[in-house]
Structure formats: structure tokens, C-alpha cells
Amino acid sequence: MLTIANQQFSSRLFSGTGKFASSALMQQAIAASGTELVTLALKRIDLSQGRDDILQPLLERGVKLLPNTSGARNAKEAILAANLARELLGTHWLKLEIHPDPRYLMPDPMETFEAAKELVSQGFAVLPYVHADPVLCRRLEEIGCAAVMPLASPIGSNQGLESRAFLKIIIEQANIPVVVDAGIGSPSQACEAMELGADAVLVNTAIASSADPVRMAAAFARAVECGREAYLAGLGARGVQASHTSPLTAFLGVE
Amino acid sequence: MMQLASGIVVAETQIGKVRLNEYRPEQPGFSSHFDALDTDRLRLGIYSATEADVERALRQPERLESLMALLSPAAGPYLETMAQLSVAATRKRFGANIGLYLPLYLSNLCANECDYCGFTMGNRIKRKTLNDEELAREMAIIKGRGFDSVLLVSGEHETKVGMDYFRRILPSVKQQFSHLAMEVQPLAEGEYRELVSLGLDAVMVYQETYQRRTYAAHHTRGRKSDFNWRLDTPDRLARAGVDKIGLGVLLGLDDWRLDALVMGHHLHYLERRHWRSRYSISLPRLRPCVGGVPPKVELSDRGLVQLICAFRLFSESLDISLSTRESPELRDNLFSLGVTQVSAGSATSPGGYAAPQSQLDQFEISDERTVDLVVAELQLRGLNPVFKDWERSWIAG
């Protein structure tokens, strides 16, 4: 079981709610993925009509909501969004996203750090979306973030684990859960992230933009489990020379 | 003052030292960049592009040379490939979402002479500007149809439909709609800044054509005849903190391939200079209107598809809008090709939602289907109609 901020999750696949063709398809994909934590953009929620096509089915499913601050361009905007999310949705969980650049949606490390510090002091369970920066992740852990969410590659790009070398360092150093977020484009990449030792992965675009999102969600669910099992089993060491299962020189014994 | 090689103007302090916080960008904006563009060379590039150029462009479409090739006649045989790539890029970036908005025409008063537009000053049509009650009535109808994003449109009449009017109406419009865009006469930076404080989110300002001579021929009177003032508007918008900036050309006033390519240069310049802003484009074809001119250069449906796909491949994050100017059949097919914002059930005259037969339209619309029918069509095509995708109240604290 994965534990984040005292909450336990049996699925290590988290998903998003954007980019689906319909609310019904989103629900089916979430069901197929087995995910228990979903992010949703605060700016998309429409409570003015007393109902919301995204929110209502999620509440009915009983999945944990992780509102995100997508659209915030600085710490001030993110803090305001967080407080509105807490009031509207009744959750103190927050995916902190700050990207001042609308083209590549690169997370702003300085504003993210400042906002995280303030939000933690306000009692939020903060899960910040950041670059795969090992020092930044350590500092976010120090100030009390509930998890860190480093990117694998640019958000929505489906490019996979381009930041692999830095993700390995982050995972090795972290004392809080590491959720690999952004850029995972295929089940094999999700599996790879889990094999590296990530505690969970968050996938949206790769599922929502596939030809059959429900089937793809199920494929991701299996890949994540597979990667986790491989990590727990311990991958064999990579060698440069061939290694026989029955070594030919074993008879020589150890000197 | 001193100017660095990069073009940045630096203010010197009294003791002659430069302080970082006194850097400020030069004010003219794109016009100075535009003057350095050799449009003859660009035109030659478009018409001499080869299939090899197009194939190279498809591998790296985000470059300006690639946009030139993708807009060229040589790209014709690659249209299906471009469409496939465009759909994939759009789904990857935007998912299946299509934003829905409606134009709300505030006034048809105009102090310009533009020979292609029904609102042109010389046209003897009944003129009207919405008063507060009429505006409230129009908003109620639009809200009643489910829209949460509105585009305020007017002619360009600075004294009667200018800042005083906008200051008065924007707060009440913002109370009703999460996303507020405007398509009105270009304003000064400080005026945009003030409107942002009142709730403005986006501004569409179409250059109409990037050919100076053609522009002068069609805009014969009024402030709109100032080509550079219009050309530098997106820079003023970005500096004023307007979130989304819309560019566009009126396809048919001049060679659409060249106009589109120069718009690509404009977009490229803006994305690099003002990297915090979001951008959209609109690709309206010249439509019949009262006293209007026929298109000088016809843009076929095939050409329009080429344009949409070329821009989607050039810029994955670009919003591409499609109005009701196009026919229902064509719109249905364009919905899934790269477009991200569509209007549905539009009226193009002030008061047109409450009184649809007022005959004050800016141009004739082609797709007269109700919003419900358009929504049904989108869903049939596996697309998700999105009415709300913005909440400014949480970033305005």
C-alpha cells in the first residue's frame, strides 16, 4: 500500500480528468485504471449551475480528489486557487502547479517553493509538480510537502522518461513519496518509472489521447503493477560480459 | 539611454551605472521587426518550395521555413499526411476538448471606412449601440444557452463605443461569464491594463492583411488606416497583462499564403518576446456583407484545411478558432482537424439574439444551427464540448 499524508492507496496509478471526449468516457477510463486519486483543474469546475459534469461522477465513484492549480502563473495565484479549492471541494489535498509559460507549461521552481512553504503552513497536503531537480525536491521535502511530483518530460508530450538520470537521484534520496508526473506516454514507460522505484505515476494525456482510452487505462494499470513488482523483486545487475546461469569456472572455488 | 545589441533599451542612472530593474523593452513592437521582413523573398520562397522542402518541414514543422513549405502549393499532395499529424498533435495537447463561445455584438457604429465590412462608416444601415437593458437581455439569452465564454464585438468608434462604455459594461459582463474576450478597436497599453483590472481575459485583433499596400487600399478612412498602430497592438496587449491574444487575417484580401506566413512570423515573434501570453488565431474567409467587396484571392476549402493543419503543426499550443462563417458541412469536418474553439448559434448584429431579424449584421453567417445541434455533432465525432475552462476569480486575488 502506498501512503501519502496518512491516506492509503492500493493503486499506484493516478490519473487526470482532462482531454477526454466526454465525461462518460472519463469515468469509464478511471474505472478501468483502478485509480484512487484523480487530479482535476479547478478552473474547469462549474458550480454555478449547481452541478458539474466532471466533479459529480468522481464524487459518486468515491475516488480521492486532487485539485490542481493549473493556470496559476505565480505563487500568489496558486495560493488563492488552493484556498478556493479547499472551500469548494472540502479537501486540503493540492497538486501545486505553477507555470508562467503557456507554451511548454514549465513549472516555475522559485514560485512553487514559495507557494509550497505558505500552503504547508496553512495545513494543506501539498504535492508539488516540479522539474526533476533533486535539490529542489529535497528542499520541498524539508518544508513539509506530502510528496513530490517531478516530471518525466514536458507535460502532455508523451516523450517518456527523458529525465531518468535525475529521477533516479530523487527517488534514491526521498523520504516522502515520489510520483512521476508529466510526459509518460506509454504503459512501458510507466512500467519503467515504477521499476526505477517511483512510488506512483500520474498519467493523463497518454490515456485520454489514445484511440481507446478505456483499454489504454487498463493497460497502464497492469504496467504499473508489473513495474512495482519488478522493483520489489530487485532487478538483476547489468553486466558488460555474458554471465552463465551455471558458471563454467565455479569449480575453481573462491580464492 | 543606450541601446544594447539585442535591441533592449537601457536607462542609465544618474551615476552612469545600469541597474537591472531599469531595463525596459523598446516600445514599437512587431512593426520594427516587420519592416525588416523581405516579403518578396517570402513570396518567392512559398512558390518555389519543393516536395523535398515539404518532407523536411513535416519532420520539424515548428520552424518558420517549415511553415513556408507547409503553406506552399507544393504541400498540396501532402494534405492527408498533414491532417493526420494535425489531429494527433491537437489531441495530444488539447485532448478531445473543443471550447464553445459566442460573440456578443455591442454596437455597429464605426468611424472607419473598410470596404469589406458591413459596419463601414459609409454604409447607410441602421446604427445601434446596446444600452444596459439590451445588454442584459442579450447576456441572459447567451447564458441560457449554456455559454460561459463570451466575445464582445463592436465596430471601431472610439468616442461613442470607447473606454467610457467599456468601463461601464465590463463589470456586469464579467459577473455573468468566466471568460471575457473582446474584439474592438485597438487601445493603448494603459487602457488595456485598466480593462484587465475589470475582468478582460482575451483580445482578438486581426491585422486583416499584412500587405501594406492592400491594407491602405481597403482601409481608406479612420484610425484603422494606421497600419503600424494595429500591428503593434499585440505587444501592447502582452505588456498590459492580457492573458490571451488573438491574431488573424481576413483571407481573401490578398494572397492568403503570404498573409498567413507573415502572421506566422508575427506569432513566432510574440511567442518569443512575450512568453507568458497565450495565443490564438482565427482564419475567417471574406464573406458577403452589405456593400462589401468580393474576395480578391479565392481560398478553397482545401486551402483552408491546409492553413489549419500548417498552423497546428507550426505551433502545438496555439488555439485555433472557427466561426459560423463556414458552412455546417465544412465545419463538421474541420472540428476534428486542429480547431480548438468554435462559436455556435451566433448572431452578428447588436441585439441579434433578442431580435434575430434586425438586418444589421456585420457579415452573413453560414452555419445557422442551434448550439444543441452543434454540440450533438461534436459529440458524435468523439469531441467534448467545453463551456467552462477558465476561472479568473482565483487568479485575481
XYZ file of C-alpha atoms in Angstrom:
652
model
C 0.000 0.000 0.000
C 1.148 3.494 -0.765
C 0.670 6.087 1.955
C 0.570 9.822 1.258
C -0.355 12.233 4.029
C -1.857 9.411 6.106
C -4.053 8.248 3.240
C -3.540 4.771 1.841
C -3.790 3.803 -1.816
C -3.773 0.311 -3.235
C -3.365 1.568 -6.819
C -0.175 3.380 -7.698
C -1.598 4.774 -10.904
C -3.001 8.268 -10.526
C -4.852 9.876 -13.367
C -6.196 13.140 -14.681
C -9.612 14.177 -15.842
C -8.796 16.378 -18.821
C -8.751 15.736 -22.553
C -11.434 13.021 -22.666
C -14.139 13.075 -25.327
C -16.873 13.009 -22.708
C -17.474 12.805 -19.025
C -18.789 9.266 -19.503
C -15.586 8.169 -21.218
C -13.529 9.776 -18.453
C -15.459 7.784 -15.848
C -15.021 4.519 -17.739
C -11.293 5.121 -18.151
C -10.889 5.951 -14.474
C -12.785 2.803 -13.572
C -10.597 0.698 -15.886
C -7.426 2.248 -14.488
C -8.353 1.329 -10.945
C -7.005 4.684 -9.855
C -7.977 6.024 -6.450
C -6.593 9.538 -6.830
C -7.510 11.878 -9.660
C -6.426 15.407 -10.392
C -8.855 17.962 -11.674
C -8.351 21.543 -12.786
C -10.098 23.998 -10.559
C -10.691 26.357 -13.479
C -12.825 23.746 -15.256
C -15.251 23.189 -12.401
C -18.569 24.904 -12.935
C -20.628 25.037 -9.800
C -22.709 27.994 -10.914
C -25.376 25.664 -12.290
C -25.386 23.626 -9.085
C -23.840 20.623 -10.840
C -20.665 19.725 -12.617
C -20.088 17.082 -15.284
C -16.564 16.334 -14.134
C -16.888 16.604 -10.399
C -20.166 14.850 -9.720
C -19.269 11.421 -11.171
C -15.936 11.488 -9.333
C -17.636 12.170 -6.038
C -20.027 9.326 -6.748
C -17.136 6.949 -7.513
C -15.519 7.800 -4.201
C -12.069 8.499 -5.634
C -9.843 10.926 -3.785
C -9.764 14.349 -5.393
C -6.528 16.175 -6.004
C -7.437 19.648 -7.237
C -4.651 21.275 -9.206
C -3.738 24.912 -9.669
C -3.186 24.588 -13.406
C -3.341 28.082 -14.862
C -1.626 29.749 -11.903
C 1.369 31.763 -13.021
C 2.841 32.698 -9.682
C 2.718 31.809 -6.002
C 0.040 34.346 -5.187
C -2.392 32.946 -7.753
C -1.705 29.379 -6.676
C -2.316 30.160 -3.009
C -5.629 31.809 -3.828
C -6.634 28.838 -6.003
C -5.688 26.408 -3.248
C -7.892 28.157 -0.737
C -10.800 28.274 -3.163
C -10.335 24.563 -3.898
C -10.376 23.753 -0.196
C -13.561 25.727 0.247
C -15.293 24.385 -2.862
C -14.286 20.747 -2.672
C -13.738 20.256 1.017
C -10.257 18.783 0.582
C -6.929 20.076 1.812
C -5.076 17.997 -0.766
C -3.483 20.002 -3.515
C -1.423 19.434 -6.602
C 0.601 22.611 -6.765
C 1.251 23.587 -10.369
C 2.709 26.933 -11.336
C 3.672 27.527 -14.920
C 4.139 31.067 -16.166
C 4.818 29.834 -19.688
C 1.676 28.671 -21.516
C 3.604 27.019 -24.349
C 5.661 24.322 -22.647
C 3.984 24.658 -19.221
C 7.340 24.506 -17.460
C 6.962 24.546 -13.674
C 8.450 27.622 -12.017
C 10.726 26.322 -9.243
C 11.020 29.559 -7.286
C 7.326 30.398 -7.207
C 6.496 26.743 -6.491
C 8.824 26.676 -3.499
C 7.403 29.918 -2.079
C 3.812 28.774 -2.569
C 4.504 25.346 -1.080
C 6.005 26.892 2.046
C 2.947 29.047 2.592
C 0.422 26.308 1.802
C 2.069 23.782 4.095
C 1.854 26.367 6.889
C -1.850 26.730 6.084
C -2.368 22.999 6.602
C -2.522 21.776 3.026
C -1.216 18.391 1.917
C 0.926 19.801 -0.882
C 2.022 17.676 -3.834
C 4.122 20.000 -5.978
C 4.660 19.447 -9.695
C 8.309 20.239 -10.381
C 11.249 19.696 -12.665
C 13.227 16.569 -11.959
C 15.530 18.624 -9.755
C 16.962 16.585 -6.861
C 17.906 19.637 -4.765
C 14.534 21.294 -5.183
C 12.795 18.034 -4.245
C 14.892 17.791 -1.085
C 14.014 21.333 -0.127
C 10.317 20.718 -0.760
C 10.529 17.678 1.484
C 12.238 19.766 4.192
C 9.412 22.289 4.268
C 6.786 19.573 4.695
C 5.375 18.652 1.313
C 3.384 15.417 1.320
C 5.015 14.107 -1.866
C 6.930 15.442 -4.842
C 5.816 15.123 -8.433
C 8.820 15.501 -10.745
C 8.273 15.484 -14.488
C 9.474 12.721 -16.769
C 9.442 15.026 -19.794
C 7.393 18.083 -20.862
C 3.770 17.826 -19.759
C 1.443 16.308 -22.334
C 4.337 15.383 -24.618
C 4.215 11.562 -24.313
C 8.028 11.610 -24.574
C 8.702 9.296 -21.673
C 11.473 9.289 -19.098
C 13.784 11.923 -20.556
C 14.746 12.981 -17.019
C 15.599 9.424 -15.957
C 19.061 10.215 -14.525
C 17.625 12.878 -12.195
C 14.536 10.849 -11.297
C 16.850 8.087 -10.070
C 18.611 10.539 -7.726
C 15.317 11.974 -6.473
C 13.925 8.501 -5.767
C 17.116 7.418 -4.044
C 17.149 10.485 -1.764
C 13.465 10.970 -0.988
C 11.849 10.213 2.354
C 8.437 11.152 1.012
C 6.602 9.530 -1.907
C 7.815 10.370 -5.407
C 5.076 10.484 -8.021
C 6.436 10.693 -11.548
C 4.221 13.148 -13.333
C 4.057 14.516 -16.870
C 5.388 13.086 -20.093
C 4.693 9.380 -19.555
C 3.378 8.325 -22.940
C 3.035 4.546 -22.858
C 2.498 1.688 -20.419
C 6.107 0.563 -20.967
C 7.310 4.000 -19.804
C 5.064 3.837 -16.729
C 6.474 0.399 -16.005
C 9.993 1.776 -16.393
C 9.274 4.575 -13.889
C 7.956 2.049 -11.389
C 10.971 -0.225 -11.961
C 13.166 2.761 -11.078
C 11.416 2.881 -7.719
C 8.845 5.615 -8.185
C 6.056 5.314 -5.638
C 3.381 6.115 -8.207
C 2.882 7.636 -11.639
C 0.344 10.131 -12.860
C -0.914 9.650 -16.408
C -3.493 11.661 -18.312
C -2.623 12.521 -21.906
C -1.390 9.053 -22.846
C -4.710 7.562 -21.758
C -7.070 10.325 -22.901
C -5.443 10.811 -26.314
C -5.270 7.130 -27.215
C -7.736 5.661 -29.690
C -9.329 3.558 -26.939
C -8.847 5.324 -23.592
C -10.605 2.640 -21.544
C -8.429 -0.125 -22.896
C -5.319 2.022 -22.526
C -6.218 2.817 -18.911
C -6.401 -0.897 -18.172
C -3.048 -1.426 -19.895
C -1.475 1.277 -17.717
C -2.922 -0.313 -14.594
C -1.219 -3.616 -15.408
C 2.044 -1.933 -16.415
C 2.235 -0.039 -13.135
C 1.668 -3.206 -11.135
C 4.239 -5.022 -13.227
C 6.848 -2.288 -12.720
C 6.229 -2.187 -8.982
C 6.617 -5.968 -8.695
C 9.885 -5.805 -10.651
C 11.193 -3.063 -8.351
C 10.274 -5.025 -5.239
C 11.834 -8.183 -6.672
C 15.038 -6.279 -7.384
C 16.336 -6.058 -10.912
C 19.360 -8.101 -11.731
C 22.597 -6.178 -12.112
C 23.516 -5.095 -15.602
C 26.804 -6.535 -16.724
C 29.049 -5.913 -19.673
C 30.056 -9.545 -20.114
C 27.848 -12.570 -20.646
C 27.096 -14.341 -17.394
C 26.133 -18.015 -17.429
C 23.461 -19.189 -15.045
C 25.771 -22.114 -14.325
C 29.222 -20.511 -14.333
C 31.901 -22.557 -16.062
C 34.593 -21.611 -13.559
C 32.615 -22.295 -10.398
C 34.653 -25.445 -9.821
C 37.687 -23.302 -9.095
C 36.089 -22.057 -5.916
C 36.824 -18.772 -4.198
C 40.430 -17.758 -3.550
C 19.590 55.991 -22.658
C 21.580 53.397 -24.503
C 20.558 50.596 -26.809
C 22.103 47.155 -26.470
C 22.862 44.922 -29.451
C 19.779 42.890 -28.565
C 17.607 45.938 -29.145
C 16.806 46.386 -25.477
C 16.813 49.990 -24.364
C 18.515 50.544 -21.071
C 18.005 53.535 -18.840
C 21.142 54.865 -17.200
C 21.073 56.045 -13.627
C 22.411 59.382 -12.536
C 25.769 57.929 -11.631
C 26.026 56.373 -15.051
C 25.573 52.761 -13.945
C 22.987 50.426 -15.380
C 20.533 48.838 -12.980
C 18.845 45.602 -13.959
C 15.408 46.692 -12.880
C 15.518 49.631 -15.233
C 15.708 47.515 -18.365
C 12.615 48.083 -20.432
C 11.715 46.732 -23.827
C 11.639 49.065 -26.753
C 8.098 50.254 -27.317
C 7.341 49.889 -31.061
C 6.938 46.109 -31.003
C 6.473 43.973 -34.083
C 6.347 46.876 -36.556
C 10.102 47.415 -36.415
C 10.642 43.689 -36.876
C 8.089 43.619 -39.690
C 9.881 46.351 -41.611
C 12.940 44.136 -41.792
C 10.990 41.280 -43.374
C 11.561 40.856 -47.097
C 8.080 39.885 -48.255
C 9.219 39.437 -51.861
C 11.681 36.833 -50.673
C 8.984 35.157 -48.567
C 6.597 35.066 -51.526
C 9.297 33.579 -53.720
C 10.037 31.019 -51.008
C 6.403 29.932 -50.840
C 6.011 29.498 -54.573
C 9.373 27.848 -55.169
C 9.113 25.307 -52.332
C 9.589 21.716 -53.468
C 8.206 18.411 -52.257
C 11.572 17.769 -50.601
C 11.114 21.028 -48.649
C 7.673 19.852 -47.517
C 9.002 16.478 -46.409
C 11.740 18.209 -44.425
C 9.134 20.551 -42.925
C 6.985 17.647 -41.766
C 9.912 16.389 -39.699
C 10.470 19.771 -37.985
C 7.264 21.754 -38.500
C 7.851 24.305 -35.723
C 10.351 26.297 -37.807
C 9.440 29.338 -39.888
C 10.997 27.784 -43.016
C 8.756 24.777 -42.398
C 5.641 26.926 -42.141
C 6.616 28.424 -45.502
C 6.801 24.963 -47.063
C 3.583 23.745 -45.422
C 1.693 26.778 -46.761
C 3.120 26.359 -50.261
C 1.405 24.843 -53.293
C 3.993 22.047 -53.066
C 2.320 20.854 -49.828
C -0.913 20.074 -51.715
C -0.167 16.360 -52.212
C 0.719 16.055 -48.514
C -2.594 17.343 -47.224
C -3.745 13.992 -45.870
C -0.428 13.484 -44.057
C -0.657 16.991 -42.628
C -4.216 16.325 -41.478
C -3.250 13.085 -39.735
C -0.351 14.780 -37.951
C -2.501 17.780 -37.082
C -5.192 15.633 -35.464
C -2.587 13.729 -33.432
C -0.875 16.936 -32.282
C -4.191 18.528 -31.331
C -5.372 15.513 -29.353
C -2.027 15.290 -27.565
C -2.131 18.916 -26.493
C -5.861 19.657 -26.115
C -7.371 16.201 -25.826
C -10.850 15.868 -27.289
C -11.915 19.245 -25.893
C -13.474 21.956 -28.043
C -14.186 25.281 -26.331
C -17.506 26.960 -27.108
C -18.048 30.730 -27.154
C -20.490 33.222 -28.576
C -19.913 36.708 -29.959
C -21.984 39.439 -28.346
C -22.235 42.432 -30.663
C -22.296 45.645 -28.658
C -22.586 48.148 -31.460
C -22.367 48.539 -35.196
C -21.174 52.138 -35.028
C -17.862 52.582 -36.789
C -15.604 55.515 -37.568
C -13.629 53.692 -40.249
C -14.106 53.070 -43.921
C -13.317 49.436 -44.686
C -14.819 48.269 -47.953
C -15.248 44.619 -46.951
C -17.237 45.157 -43.748
C -20.956 45.699 -43.248
C -20.311 48.153 -40.416
C -18.194 50.515 -42.555
C -18.954 54.173 -41.864
C -20.294 54.927 -45.333
C -22.915 52.162 -45.270
C -26.414 53.527 -44.821
C -27.593 50.997 -42.274
C -29.448 51.493 -39.045
C -26.894 52.080 -36.283
C -27.299 50.805 -32.781
C -25.367 50.508 -29.528
C -26.737 48.307 -26.775
C -27.903 50.082 -23.640
C -27.707 48.408 -20.238
C -31.110 46.721 -20.507
C -30.459 45.439 -24.014
C -27.063 44.134 -22.968
C -28.611 42.331 -20.005
C -31.198 40.769 -22.325
C -28.536 39.527 -24.746
C -26.438 38.124 -21.901
C -29.407 36.307 -20.418
C -30.098 34.590 -23.755
C -26.436 33.587 -24.196
C -26.222 32.316 -20.610
C -29.494 30.471 -21.122
C -27.879 28.535 -23.957
C -25.161 27.351 -21.589
C -22.282 29.589 -22.667
C -19.741 30.744 -20.117
C -17.307 32.342 -22.578
C -18.244 35.458 -24.466
C -16.579 37.588 -27.132
C -17.669 41.235 -27.043
C -17.598 42.707 -30.544
C -18.158 46.210 -31.786
C -17.328 48.384 -34.739
C -14.474 50.782 -34.116
C -15.923 54.011 -32.804
C -13.631 55.452 -30.169
C -15.859 58.241 -28.887
C -19.239 56.522 -28.688
C -18.131 52.950 -28.059
C -14.829 53.565 -26.334
C -13.307 53.329 -22.899
C -16.193 55.045 -21.104
C -18.612 52.482 -22.491
C -16.288 49.552 -21.812
C -15.621 50.722 -18.254
C -19.334 50.792 -17.651
C -20.286 47.414 -19.079
C -17.318 45.133 -18.373
C -18.025 44.541 -14.670
C -21.585 43.384 -15.370
C -20.442 41.126 -18.231
C -17.744 39.640 -16.026
C -20.324 38.850 -13.386
C -22.043 36.580 -15.893
C -19.158 34.955 -17.782
C -15.949 33.274 -16.610
C -14.125 34.123 -19.803
C -14.380 37.552 -21.354
C -12.798 38.327 -24.722
C -13.085 41.476 -26.816
C -12.786 42.316 -30.477
C -12.900 46.098 -30.610
C -10.691 48.958 -31.829
C -7.038 48.737 -30.735
C -6.466 50.594 -27.473
C -3.481 51.992 -25.628
C -1.479 49.839 -23.219
C -2.793 51.667 -20.155
C -6.371 51.261 -21.349
C -5.906 47.521 -21.759
C -4.367 47.380 -18.308
C -7.465 49.049 -16.886
C -9.783 46.650 -18.724
C -7.790 43.688 -17.393
C -8.495 45.003 -13.903
C -12.199 44.967 -14.815
C -12.142 41.357 -15.970
C -10.816 41.281 -19.531
C -9.154 37.928 -20.361
C -8.519 37.941 -24.093
C -8.392 40.304 -27.053
C -8.684 39.433 -30.701
C -7.108 41.958 -33.018
C -6.938 40.929 -36.622
C -4.435 42.585 -38.892
C -6.771 41.796 -41.840
C -3.778 41.773 -44.227
C -0.045 42.121 -43.691
C 0.414 43.744 -47.117
C 0.783 47.485 -46.557
C -0.474 48.497 -49.995
C -3.508 46.229 -49.847
C -4.216 47.347 -46.302
C -4.174 51.008 -47.396
C -6.499 50.268 -50.311
C -9.139 48.688 -48.066
C -8.865 50.994 -45.048
C -9.339 54.419 -46.500
C -10.506 56.463 -43.528
C -10.345 56.450 -39.738
C -7.845 55.316 -37.133
C -7.834 51.817 -38.584
C -5.873 53.122 -41.561
C -2.857 53.371 -39.249
C -1.213 50.051 -40.156
C 1.534 50.222 -37.514
C -0.796 51.096 -34.631
C -2.697 47.913 -35.357
C 0.438 45.872 -35.963
C 1.863 46.762 -32.546
C -1.372 46.068 -30.675
C -0.445 42.515 -29.594
C 2.724 43.896 -27.975
C 0.644 46.421 -26.028
C -1.777 43.656 -25.019
C 1.005 41.457 -23.737
C 2.624 44.289 -21.794
C -0.760 45.112 -20.260
C -1.134 41.551 -18.980
C -3.969 40.368 -21.231
C -3.920 36.590 -20.890
C -4.757 35.522 -24.430
C -4.026 37.370 -27.652
C -5.748 36.538 -30.908
C -4.248 37.174 -34.324
C -5.945 36.842 -37.668
C -6.051 37.759 -41.314
C -9.127 38.223 -43.439
C -8.480 35.553 -46.013
C -9.187 36.851 -49.464
C -7.993 40.446 -49.210
C -4.612 39.437 -50.642
C -2.548 36.317 -51.280
C -3.608 34.128 -48.339
C -0.430 32.074 -48.387
C 1.771 35.126 -47.906
C -0.558 36.757 -45.359
C -0.615 33.543 -43.345
C 3.158 33.197 -43.473
C 3.691 36.755 -42.209
C 1.129 36.074 -39.464
C 3.300 33.065 -38.596
C 6.284 35.429 -38.302
C 4.187 37.676 -36.059
C 3.191 34.741 -33.862
C 6.784 33.494 -33.713
C 7.993 36.954 -32.657
C 5.288 37.262 -29.984
C 5.848 33.792 -28.543
C 9.491 34.612 -28.013
C 9.102 38.191 -26.826
C 6.027 37.764 -24.642
C 6.368 34.176 -23.493
C 3.836 34.370 -20.671
C 0.905 35.071 -23.011
C -1.326 32.547 -24.724
C -2.118 32.947 -28.406
C -4.936 32.094 -30.728
C -5.586 32.580 -34.407
C -8.728 32.933 -36.394
C -8.932 32.158 -40.086
C -12.011 33.958 -41.438
C -12.666 33.879 -45.155
C -14.113 37.023 -46.682
C -17.905 36.702 -46.537
C -20.654 38.665 -48.269
C -21.908 41.718 -46.356
C -23.887 44.908 -47.108
C -21.924 46.827 -49.776
C -18.929 44.521 -49.425
C -16.175 43.620 -51.893
C -15.770 40.190 -53.463
C -12.635 38.244 -52.438
C -9.587 39.215 -54.495
C -7.972 35.848 -53.952
C -10.271 32.867 -53.505
C -9.364 30.433 -50.747
C -10.803 26.986 -51.422
C -11.940 24.565 -48.703
C -8.816 22.564 -49.432
C -6.710 25.672 -48.882
C -8.454 26.359 -45.573
C -7.667 22.834 -44.369
C -4.052 23.316 -45.419
C -3.913 26.543 -43.393
C -5.361 24.978 -40.250
C -3.050 21.976 -40.425
C 0.028 24.088 -41.198
C -0.557 26.299 -38.154
C -1.331 23.383 -35.864
C 1.934 21.702 -36.859
C 3.819 25.008 -36.555
C 2.528 25.671 -33.038
C 1.057 22.842 -30.959
C -0.156 25.132 -28.185
C -1.996 27.566 -30.446
C -5.742 27.939 -30.046
C -7.448 27.889 -33.447
C -10.933 29.383 -33.659
C -13.635 28.609 -36.160
C -16.595 30.934 -36.537
C -20.016 30.368 -38.074
C -18.842 31.965 -41.318
C -18.261 28.481 -42.723
C -20.948 26.028 -43.829
C -22.229 23.338 -41.443
C -20.802 20.541 -43.606
C -17.342 22.066 -43.729
C -17.360 22.997 -40.036
C -18.287 19.453 -39.078
C -15.214 18.194 -40.880
C -12.938 20.917 -39.513
C -13.957 20.332 -35.867
C -11.676 17.342 -35.576
C -8.776 18.631 -37.673
C -6.999 21.007 -35.322
C -9.613 23.548 -34.302
C -9.958 24.167 -30.548
C -12.579 26.925 -30.218
C -15.885 27.210 -32.053
C -18.870 29.502 -31.931
C -22.367 28.128 -32.433
C -25.728 29.792 -32.827
C -24.106 33.184 -33.452
C -25.832 36.463 -34.205
C -23.608 39.129 -35.781
C -25.631 42.254 -35.053
C -26.172 44.283 -31.861
C -29.286 42.916 -30.187
C -29.281 39.998 -32.610
C -30.077 37.329 -30.023
C -33.222 39.051 -28.759
C -34.259 40.276 -32.229
C -32.731 37.924 -34.827
C -34.208 39.581 -37.937
C -32.803 43.061 -37.397
C -30.704 43.070 -40.630
C -27.779 44.902 -39.030
C -25.344 42.043 -39.487
C -21.606 42.574 -39.905
C -21.490 39.653 -42.309
C -23.696 36.736 -43.276
C -23.288 33.614 -41.250
C -23.289 30.218 -42.910
C -23.817 27.791 -40.077
C -27.171 28.724 -38.588
C -27.594 25.600 -36.472
C -28.520 25.908 -32.835
C -25.921 25.262 -30.167
C -27.621 21.977 -29.257
C -27.216 20.684 -32.802
C -23.553 21.698 -32.915
C -22.934 20.097 -29.534
C -24.584 16.887 -30.747
C -22.378 16.895 -33.837
C -19.225 17.401 -31.763
C -20.160 14.513 -29.502
C -20.939 12.321 -32.486
C -17.373 12.936 -33.619
C -15.912 11.940 -30.276
C -15.278 15.520 -29.179
C -16.071 17.069 -25.822
C -17.829 20.454 -25.933
C -16.410 22.585 -23.120
C -18.425 25.552 -21.902
C -16.267 26.464 -18.939
C -12.477 26.377 -18.938
C -11.468 29.477 -17.054
C -11.964 30.958 -13.607
C -10.325 34.303 -13.279
C -11.604 34.917 -9.780
C -8.931 32.638 -8.373
C -6.034 34.331 -10.097
C -7.209 37.850 -9.392
C -6.581 37.878 -5.684
